mmCIF file of C-alpha atoms in Angstrom:
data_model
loop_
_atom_site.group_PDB
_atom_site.id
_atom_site.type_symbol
_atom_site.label_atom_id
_atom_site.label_comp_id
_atom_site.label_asym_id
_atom_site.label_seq_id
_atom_site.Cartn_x
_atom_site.Cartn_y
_atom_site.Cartn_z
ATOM 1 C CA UNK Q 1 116.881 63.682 118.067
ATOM 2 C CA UNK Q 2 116.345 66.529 115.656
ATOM 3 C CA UNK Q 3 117.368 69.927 116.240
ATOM 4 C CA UNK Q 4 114.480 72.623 116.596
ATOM 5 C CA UNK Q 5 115.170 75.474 114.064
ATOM 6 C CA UNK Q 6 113.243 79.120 113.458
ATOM 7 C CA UNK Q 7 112.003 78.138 109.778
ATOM 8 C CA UNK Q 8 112.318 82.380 109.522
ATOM 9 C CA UNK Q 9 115.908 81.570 109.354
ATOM 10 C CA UNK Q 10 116.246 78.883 107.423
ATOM 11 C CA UNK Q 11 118.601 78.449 104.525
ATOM 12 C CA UNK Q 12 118.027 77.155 100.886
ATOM 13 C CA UNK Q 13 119.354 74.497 98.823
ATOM 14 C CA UNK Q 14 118.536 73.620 95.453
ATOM 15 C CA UNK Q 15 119.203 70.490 93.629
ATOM 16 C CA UNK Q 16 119.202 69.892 89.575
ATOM 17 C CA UNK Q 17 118.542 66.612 88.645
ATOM 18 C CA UNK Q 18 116.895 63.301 88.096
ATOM 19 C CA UNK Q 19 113.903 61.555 89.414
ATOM 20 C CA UNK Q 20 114.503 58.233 90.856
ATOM 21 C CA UNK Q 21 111.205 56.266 91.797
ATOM 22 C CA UNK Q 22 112.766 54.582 94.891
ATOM 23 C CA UNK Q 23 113.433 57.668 96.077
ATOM 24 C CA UNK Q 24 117.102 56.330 97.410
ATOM 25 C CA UNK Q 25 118.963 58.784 94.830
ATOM 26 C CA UNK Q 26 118.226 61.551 92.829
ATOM 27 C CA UNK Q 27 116.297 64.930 94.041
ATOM 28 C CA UNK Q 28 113.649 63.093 96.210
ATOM 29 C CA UNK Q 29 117.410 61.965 97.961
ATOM 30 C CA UNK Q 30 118.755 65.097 97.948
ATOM 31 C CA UNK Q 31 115.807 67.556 99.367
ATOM 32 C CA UNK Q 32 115.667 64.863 102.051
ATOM 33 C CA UNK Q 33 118.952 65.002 103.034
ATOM 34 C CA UNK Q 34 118.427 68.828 103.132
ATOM 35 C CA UNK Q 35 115.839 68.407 105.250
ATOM 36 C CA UNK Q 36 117.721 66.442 107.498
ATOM 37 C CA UNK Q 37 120.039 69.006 107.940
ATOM 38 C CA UNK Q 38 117.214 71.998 108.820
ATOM 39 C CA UNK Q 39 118.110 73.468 105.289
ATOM 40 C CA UNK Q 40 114.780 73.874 103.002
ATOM 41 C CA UNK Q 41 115.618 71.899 99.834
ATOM 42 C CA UNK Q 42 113.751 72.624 96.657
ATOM 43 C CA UNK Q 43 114.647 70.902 93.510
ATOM 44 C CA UNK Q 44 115.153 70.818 89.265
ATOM 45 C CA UNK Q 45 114.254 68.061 87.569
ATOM 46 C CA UNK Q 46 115.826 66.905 84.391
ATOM 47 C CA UNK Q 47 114.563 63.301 83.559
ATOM 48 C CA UNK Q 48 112.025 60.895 84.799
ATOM 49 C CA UNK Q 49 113.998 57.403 85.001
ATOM 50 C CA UNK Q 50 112.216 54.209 85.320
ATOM 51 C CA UNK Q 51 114.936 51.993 87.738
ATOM 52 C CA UNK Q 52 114.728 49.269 90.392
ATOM 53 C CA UNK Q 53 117.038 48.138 92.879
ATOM 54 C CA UNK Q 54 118.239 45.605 90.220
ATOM 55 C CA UNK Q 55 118.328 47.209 87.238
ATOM 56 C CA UNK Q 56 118.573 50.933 85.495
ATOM 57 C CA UNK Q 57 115.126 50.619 83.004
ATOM 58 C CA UNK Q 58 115.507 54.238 80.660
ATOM 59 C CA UNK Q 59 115.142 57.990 81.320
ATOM 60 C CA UNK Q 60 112.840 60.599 79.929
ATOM 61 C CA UNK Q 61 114.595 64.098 79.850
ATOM 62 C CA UNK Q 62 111.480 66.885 80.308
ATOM 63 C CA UNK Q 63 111.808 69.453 77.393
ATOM 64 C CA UNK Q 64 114.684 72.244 77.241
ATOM 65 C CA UNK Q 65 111.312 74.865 77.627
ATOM 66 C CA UNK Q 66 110.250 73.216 81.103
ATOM 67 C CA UNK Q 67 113.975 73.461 81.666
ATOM 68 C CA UNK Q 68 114.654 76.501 81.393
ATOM 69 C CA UNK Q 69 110.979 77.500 83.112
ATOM 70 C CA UNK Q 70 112.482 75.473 86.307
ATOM 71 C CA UNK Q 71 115.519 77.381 86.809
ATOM 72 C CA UNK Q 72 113.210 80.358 86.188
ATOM 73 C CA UNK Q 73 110.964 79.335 88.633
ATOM 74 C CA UNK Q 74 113.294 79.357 91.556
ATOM 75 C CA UNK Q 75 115.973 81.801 91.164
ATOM 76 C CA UNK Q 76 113.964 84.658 89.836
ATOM 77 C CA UNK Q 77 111.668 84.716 92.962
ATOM 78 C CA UNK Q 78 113.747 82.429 95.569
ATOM 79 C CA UNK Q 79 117.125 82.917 98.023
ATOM 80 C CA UNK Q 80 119.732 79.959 96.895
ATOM 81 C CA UNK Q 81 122.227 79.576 99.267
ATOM 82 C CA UNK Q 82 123.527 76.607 98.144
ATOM 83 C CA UNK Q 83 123.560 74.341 95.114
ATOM 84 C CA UNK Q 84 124.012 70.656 94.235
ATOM 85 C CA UNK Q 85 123.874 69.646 90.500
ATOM 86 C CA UNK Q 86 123.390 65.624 89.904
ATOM 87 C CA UNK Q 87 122.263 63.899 86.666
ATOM 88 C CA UNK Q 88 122.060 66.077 83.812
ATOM 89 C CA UNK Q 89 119.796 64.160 81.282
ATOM 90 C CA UNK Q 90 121.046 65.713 77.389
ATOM 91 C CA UNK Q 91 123.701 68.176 75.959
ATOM 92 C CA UNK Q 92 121.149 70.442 75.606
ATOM 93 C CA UNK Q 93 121.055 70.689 79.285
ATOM 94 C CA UNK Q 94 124.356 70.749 79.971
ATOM 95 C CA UNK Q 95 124.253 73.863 77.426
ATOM 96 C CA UNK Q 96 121.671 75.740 79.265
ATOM 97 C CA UNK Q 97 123.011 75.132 82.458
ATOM 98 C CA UNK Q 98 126.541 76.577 81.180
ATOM 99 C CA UNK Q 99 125.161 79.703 80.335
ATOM 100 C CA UNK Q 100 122.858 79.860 83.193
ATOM 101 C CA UNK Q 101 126.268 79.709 85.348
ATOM 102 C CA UNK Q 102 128.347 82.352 83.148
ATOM 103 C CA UNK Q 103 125.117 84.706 83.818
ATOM 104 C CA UNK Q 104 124.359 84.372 87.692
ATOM 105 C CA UNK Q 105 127.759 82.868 89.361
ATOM 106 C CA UNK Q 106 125.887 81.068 91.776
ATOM 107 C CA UNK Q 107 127.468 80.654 94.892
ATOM 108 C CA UNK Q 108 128.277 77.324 97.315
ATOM 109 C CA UNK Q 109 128.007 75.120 93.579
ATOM 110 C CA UNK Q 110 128.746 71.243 94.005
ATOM 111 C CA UNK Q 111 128.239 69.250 91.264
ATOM 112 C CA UNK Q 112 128.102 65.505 91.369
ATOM 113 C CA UNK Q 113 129.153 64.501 87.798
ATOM 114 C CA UNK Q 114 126.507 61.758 87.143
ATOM 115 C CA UNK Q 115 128.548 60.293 84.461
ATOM 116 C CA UNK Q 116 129.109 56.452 85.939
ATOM 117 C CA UNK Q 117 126.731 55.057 88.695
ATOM 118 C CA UNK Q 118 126.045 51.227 90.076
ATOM 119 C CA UNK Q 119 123.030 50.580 88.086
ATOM 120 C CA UNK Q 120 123.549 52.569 84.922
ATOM 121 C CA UNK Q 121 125.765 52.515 81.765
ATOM 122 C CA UNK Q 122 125.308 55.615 80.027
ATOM 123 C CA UNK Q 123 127.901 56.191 77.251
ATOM 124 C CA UNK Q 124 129.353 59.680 76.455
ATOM 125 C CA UNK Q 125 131.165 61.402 73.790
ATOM 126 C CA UNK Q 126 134.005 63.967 73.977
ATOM 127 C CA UNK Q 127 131.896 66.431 73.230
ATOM 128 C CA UNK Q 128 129.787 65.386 76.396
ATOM 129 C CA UNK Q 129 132.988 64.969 78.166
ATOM 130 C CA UNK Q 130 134.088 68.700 77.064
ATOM 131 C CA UNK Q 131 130.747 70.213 78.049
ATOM 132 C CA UNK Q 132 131.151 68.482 81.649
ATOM 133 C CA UNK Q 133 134.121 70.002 81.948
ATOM 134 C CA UNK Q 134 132.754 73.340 81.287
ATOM 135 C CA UNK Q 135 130.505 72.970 83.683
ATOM 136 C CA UNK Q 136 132.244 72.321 86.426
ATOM 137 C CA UNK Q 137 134.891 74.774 86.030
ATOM 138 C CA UNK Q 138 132.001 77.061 87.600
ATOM 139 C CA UNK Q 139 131.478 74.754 90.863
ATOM 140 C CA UNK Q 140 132.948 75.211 94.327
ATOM 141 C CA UNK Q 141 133.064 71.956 94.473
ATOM 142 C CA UNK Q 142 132.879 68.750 91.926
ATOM 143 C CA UNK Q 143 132.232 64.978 93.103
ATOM 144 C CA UNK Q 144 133.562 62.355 91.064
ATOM 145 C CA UNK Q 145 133.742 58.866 91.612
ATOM 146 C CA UNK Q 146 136.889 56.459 91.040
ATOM 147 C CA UNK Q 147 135.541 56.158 86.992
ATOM 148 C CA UNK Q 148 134.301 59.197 86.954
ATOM 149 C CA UNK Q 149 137.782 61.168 87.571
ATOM 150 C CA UNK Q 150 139.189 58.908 84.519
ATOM 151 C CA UNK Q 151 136.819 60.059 82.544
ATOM 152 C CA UNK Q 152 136.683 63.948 83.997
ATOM 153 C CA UNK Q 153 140.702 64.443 83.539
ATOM 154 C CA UNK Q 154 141.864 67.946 84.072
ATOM 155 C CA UNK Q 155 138.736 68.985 86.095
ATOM 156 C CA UNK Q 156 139.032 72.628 86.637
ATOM 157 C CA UNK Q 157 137.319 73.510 89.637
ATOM 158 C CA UNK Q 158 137.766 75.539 93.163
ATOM 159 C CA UNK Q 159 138.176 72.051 94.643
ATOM 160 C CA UNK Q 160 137.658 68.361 94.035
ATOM 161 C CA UNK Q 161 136.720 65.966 96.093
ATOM 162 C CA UNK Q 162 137.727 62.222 94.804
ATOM 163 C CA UNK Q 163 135.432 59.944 96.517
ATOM 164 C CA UNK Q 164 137.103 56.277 97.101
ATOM 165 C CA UNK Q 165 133.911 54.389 98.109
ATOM 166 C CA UNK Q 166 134.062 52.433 94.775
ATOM 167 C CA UNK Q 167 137.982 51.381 95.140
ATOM 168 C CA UNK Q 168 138.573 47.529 95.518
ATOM 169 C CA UNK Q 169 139.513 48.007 98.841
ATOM 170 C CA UNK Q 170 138.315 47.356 103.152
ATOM 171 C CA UNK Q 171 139.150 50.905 103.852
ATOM 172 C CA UNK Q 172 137.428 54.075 101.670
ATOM 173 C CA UNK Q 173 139.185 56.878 101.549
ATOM 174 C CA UNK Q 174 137.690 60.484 99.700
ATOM 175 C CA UNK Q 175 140.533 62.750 99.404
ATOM 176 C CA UNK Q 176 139.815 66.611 98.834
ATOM 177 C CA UNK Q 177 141.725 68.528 96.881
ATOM 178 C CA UNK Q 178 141.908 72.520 97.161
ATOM 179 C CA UNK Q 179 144.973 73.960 95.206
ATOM 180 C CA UNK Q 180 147.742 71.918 96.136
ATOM 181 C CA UNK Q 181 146.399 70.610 99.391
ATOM 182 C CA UNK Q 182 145.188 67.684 99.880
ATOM 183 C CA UNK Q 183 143.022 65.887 102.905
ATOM 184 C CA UNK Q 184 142.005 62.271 103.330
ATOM 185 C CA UNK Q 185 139.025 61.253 105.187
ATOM 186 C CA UNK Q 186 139.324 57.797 105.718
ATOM 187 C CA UNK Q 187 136.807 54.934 106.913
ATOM 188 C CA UNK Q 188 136.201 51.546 107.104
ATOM 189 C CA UNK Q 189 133.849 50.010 104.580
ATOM 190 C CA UNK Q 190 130.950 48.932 105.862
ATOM 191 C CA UNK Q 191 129.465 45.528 104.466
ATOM 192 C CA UNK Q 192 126.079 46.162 102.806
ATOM 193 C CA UNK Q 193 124.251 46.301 99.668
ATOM 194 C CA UNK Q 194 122.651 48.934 100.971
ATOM 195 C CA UNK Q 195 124.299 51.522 99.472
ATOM 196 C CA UNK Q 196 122.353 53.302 96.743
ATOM 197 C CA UNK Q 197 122.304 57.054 96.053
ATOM 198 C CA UNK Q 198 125.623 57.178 98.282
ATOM 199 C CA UNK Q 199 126.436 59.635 95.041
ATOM 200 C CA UNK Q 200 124.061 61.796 95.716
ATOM 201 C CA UNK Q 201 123.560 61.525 99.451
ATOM 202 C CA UNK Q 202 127.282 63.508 99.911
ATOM 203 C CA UNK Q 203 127.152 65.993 97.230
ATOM 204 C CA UNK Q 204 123.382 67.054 98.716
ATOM 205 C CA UNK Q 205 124.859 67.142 102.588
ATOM 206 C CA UNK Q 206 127.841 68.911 101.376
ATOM 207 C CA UNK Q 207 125.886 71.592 99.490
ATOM 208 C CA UNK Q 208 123.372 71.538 102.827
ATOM 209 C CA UNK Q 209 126.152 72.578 105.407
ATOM 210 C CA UNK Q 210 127.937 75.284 102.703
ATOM 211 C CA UNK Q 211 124.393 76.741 102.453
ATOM 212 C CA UNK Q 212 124.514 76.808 106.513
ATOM 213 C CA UNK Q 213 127.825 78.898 106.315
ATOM 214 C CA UNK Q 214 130.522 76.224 107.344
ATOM 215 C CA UNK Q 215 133.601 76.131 105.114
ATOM 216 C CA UNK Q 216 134.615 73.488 102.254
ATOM 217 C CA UNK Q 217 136.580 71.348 104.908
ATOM 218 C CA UNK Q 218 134.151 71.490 107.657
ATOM 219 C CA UNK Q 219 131.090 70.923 105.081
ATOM 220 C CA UNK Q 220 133.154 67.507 103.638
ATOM 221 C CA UNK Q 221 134.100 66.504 106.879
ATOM 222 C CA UNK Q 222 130.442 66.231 108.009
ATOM 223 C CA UNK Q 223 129.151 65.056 105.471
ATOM 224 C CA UNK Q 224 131.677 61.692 105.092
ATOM 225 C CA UNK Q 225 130.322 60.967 108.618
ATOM 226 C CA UNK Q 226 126.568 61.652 107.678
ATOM 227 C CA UNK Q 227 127.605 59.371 105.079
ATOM 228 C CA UNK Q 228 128.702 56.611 107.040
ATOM 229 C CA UNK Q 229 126.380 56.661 109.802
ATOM 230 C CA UNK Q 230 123.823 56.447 107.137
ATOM 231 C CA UNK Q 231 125.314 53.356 105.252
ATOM 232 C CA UNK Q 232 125.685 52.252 108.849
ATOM 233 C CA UNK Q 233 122.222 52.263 109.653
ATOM 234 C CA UNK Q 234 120.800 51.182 106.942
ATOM 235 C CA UNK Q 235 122.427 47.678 106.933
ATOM 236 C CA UNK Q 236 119.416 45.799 108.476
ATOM 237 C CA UNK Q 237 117.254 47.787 106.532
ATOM 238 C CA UNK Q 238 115.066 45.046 104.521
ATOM 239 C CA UNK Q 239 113.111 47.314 102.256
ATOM 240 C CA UNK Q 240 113.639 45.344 98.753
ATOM 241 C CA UNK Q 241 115.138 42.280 96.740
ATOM 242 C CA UNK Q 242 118.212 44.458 95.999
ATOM 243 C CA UNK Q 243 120.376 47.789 96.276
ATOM 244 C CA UNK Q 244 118.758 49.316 99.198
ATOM 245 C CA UNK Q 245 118.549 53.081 99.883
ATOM 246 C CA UNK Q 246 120.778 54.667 102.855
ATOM 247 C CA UNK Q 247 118.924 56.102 106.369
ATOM 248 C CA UNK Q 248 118.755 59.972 104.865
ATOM 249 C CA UNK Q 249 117.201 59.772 108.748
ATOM 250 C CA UNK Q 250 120.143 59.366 111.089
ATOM 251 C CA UNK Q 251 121.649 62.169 113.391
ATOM 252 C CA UNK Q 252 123.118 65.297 111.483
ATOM 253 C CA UNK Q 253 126.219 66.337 113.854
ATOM 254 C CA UNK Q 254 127.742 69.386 113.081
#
């Protein structure tokens, strides 16, 4: 059952990234998770994509002016407690958002480094790879997957969470890394294909429960088991011919 909360109260969350016309990834994902978790979730978008539970089709980046105009929009009239950055669709973006970050120091930053998903190949150069790097040296927080932290060495960050869900093996372990500390949250995979946006489902509830005030730890540690119960429940789901979307709509239990 979902929790009753004064809207007057509510925390913020905004997500940068793409649009994904299944709506299992991407910022339709993300605000939807936020909303899950009482948080108001408004959102950035850098690229259309055209994808299908089978295949990844193409994306459309939107212009560096509507860019920029986005990030205007929101925090030069809005209260961002929290921050999730996904998919970042051209250098150019990666370029604004670096100095965008150098300027404001926004607070509670995750960023899920959309460098190597399940349906999409996208090929980067060092220079890419630099300006990543850059980037996420401003987070709280960054997200890679098992590919993604070979390709993201040296990540300088506040903390790093490597997420084990694509590791050849029955059990999935995400280990988070703060200084020399490290913590394992461990689970047993679940068989499904329904798994898509998994990505983008943690780094969103992560950056939901920071913008609620808990800590890094706490914030992780609910949102592996939002994570799960939502891979969990969405095993029956029969929605489509292929990678199906996770139940954003299962209890939040914090």
């Amino acid at each position: 059952m979902l929790q009753r909360r004064n809207f007057l109260f509510m925390k913020t969350m905004v997500t940068i990234g793409a649009f994904d016309p299944t709506g299992g990834a991407g910022v339709l994902a993300d605000v939807r998770v936020a909303g899950q978790f009482g948080v108001y979730g408004m959102s950035v978008l850098t690229a259309a994509t055209s994808q299908n539970p089978k295949s990844f089709n193409g994306v459309e980046p939107v212009s560096d002016e509507m860019f920029r105009k986005q990030i205007s929009d929101i925090f030069d009239h809005y209260r961002v407690d929290a921050m999730k950055c996904g998919m970042i669709a051209s250098k150019s973006q990666l370029k604004i958002l670096i100095e965008f970050f150098e300027r404001f120091k926004p607070k509670n930053l995750v960023i899920d480094p959309i460098i190597s998903a399940t349906l999409e190949n996208r090929q980067f150069d060092e220079e890419t790879i630099n300006l990543y790097r850059q980037l996420c040296s401003y987070a709280l927080l960054v997200t890679p997957n098992v590919k993604e932290t070979e390709i993201l060495k040296n990540i300088e960050s506040s903390a790093i969470l490597n997420k084990g869900g694509d590791a050849d093996s029955n059990i999935c372990v995400d280990i988070l890394k703060i200084g020399d500390e490290e913590i394992n949250f461990i689970s047993e995979r679940i068989q499904t294909t329904n798994t898509h946006g998994t990505g983008c489902t943690m780094s969103s509830a992560i950056a939901s429960c920071l913008a609620l005030g808990h800590d890094l730890k706490t914030s992780v540690k609910i949102a592996h088991d939002y994570v799960n119960r939502a891979i969990a429940g969405a095993v029956d789901l029969d929605i489509t011919d292929g990678y199906g979307p996770l139940n954003h709509f299962v209890e939040t239990i914090m």
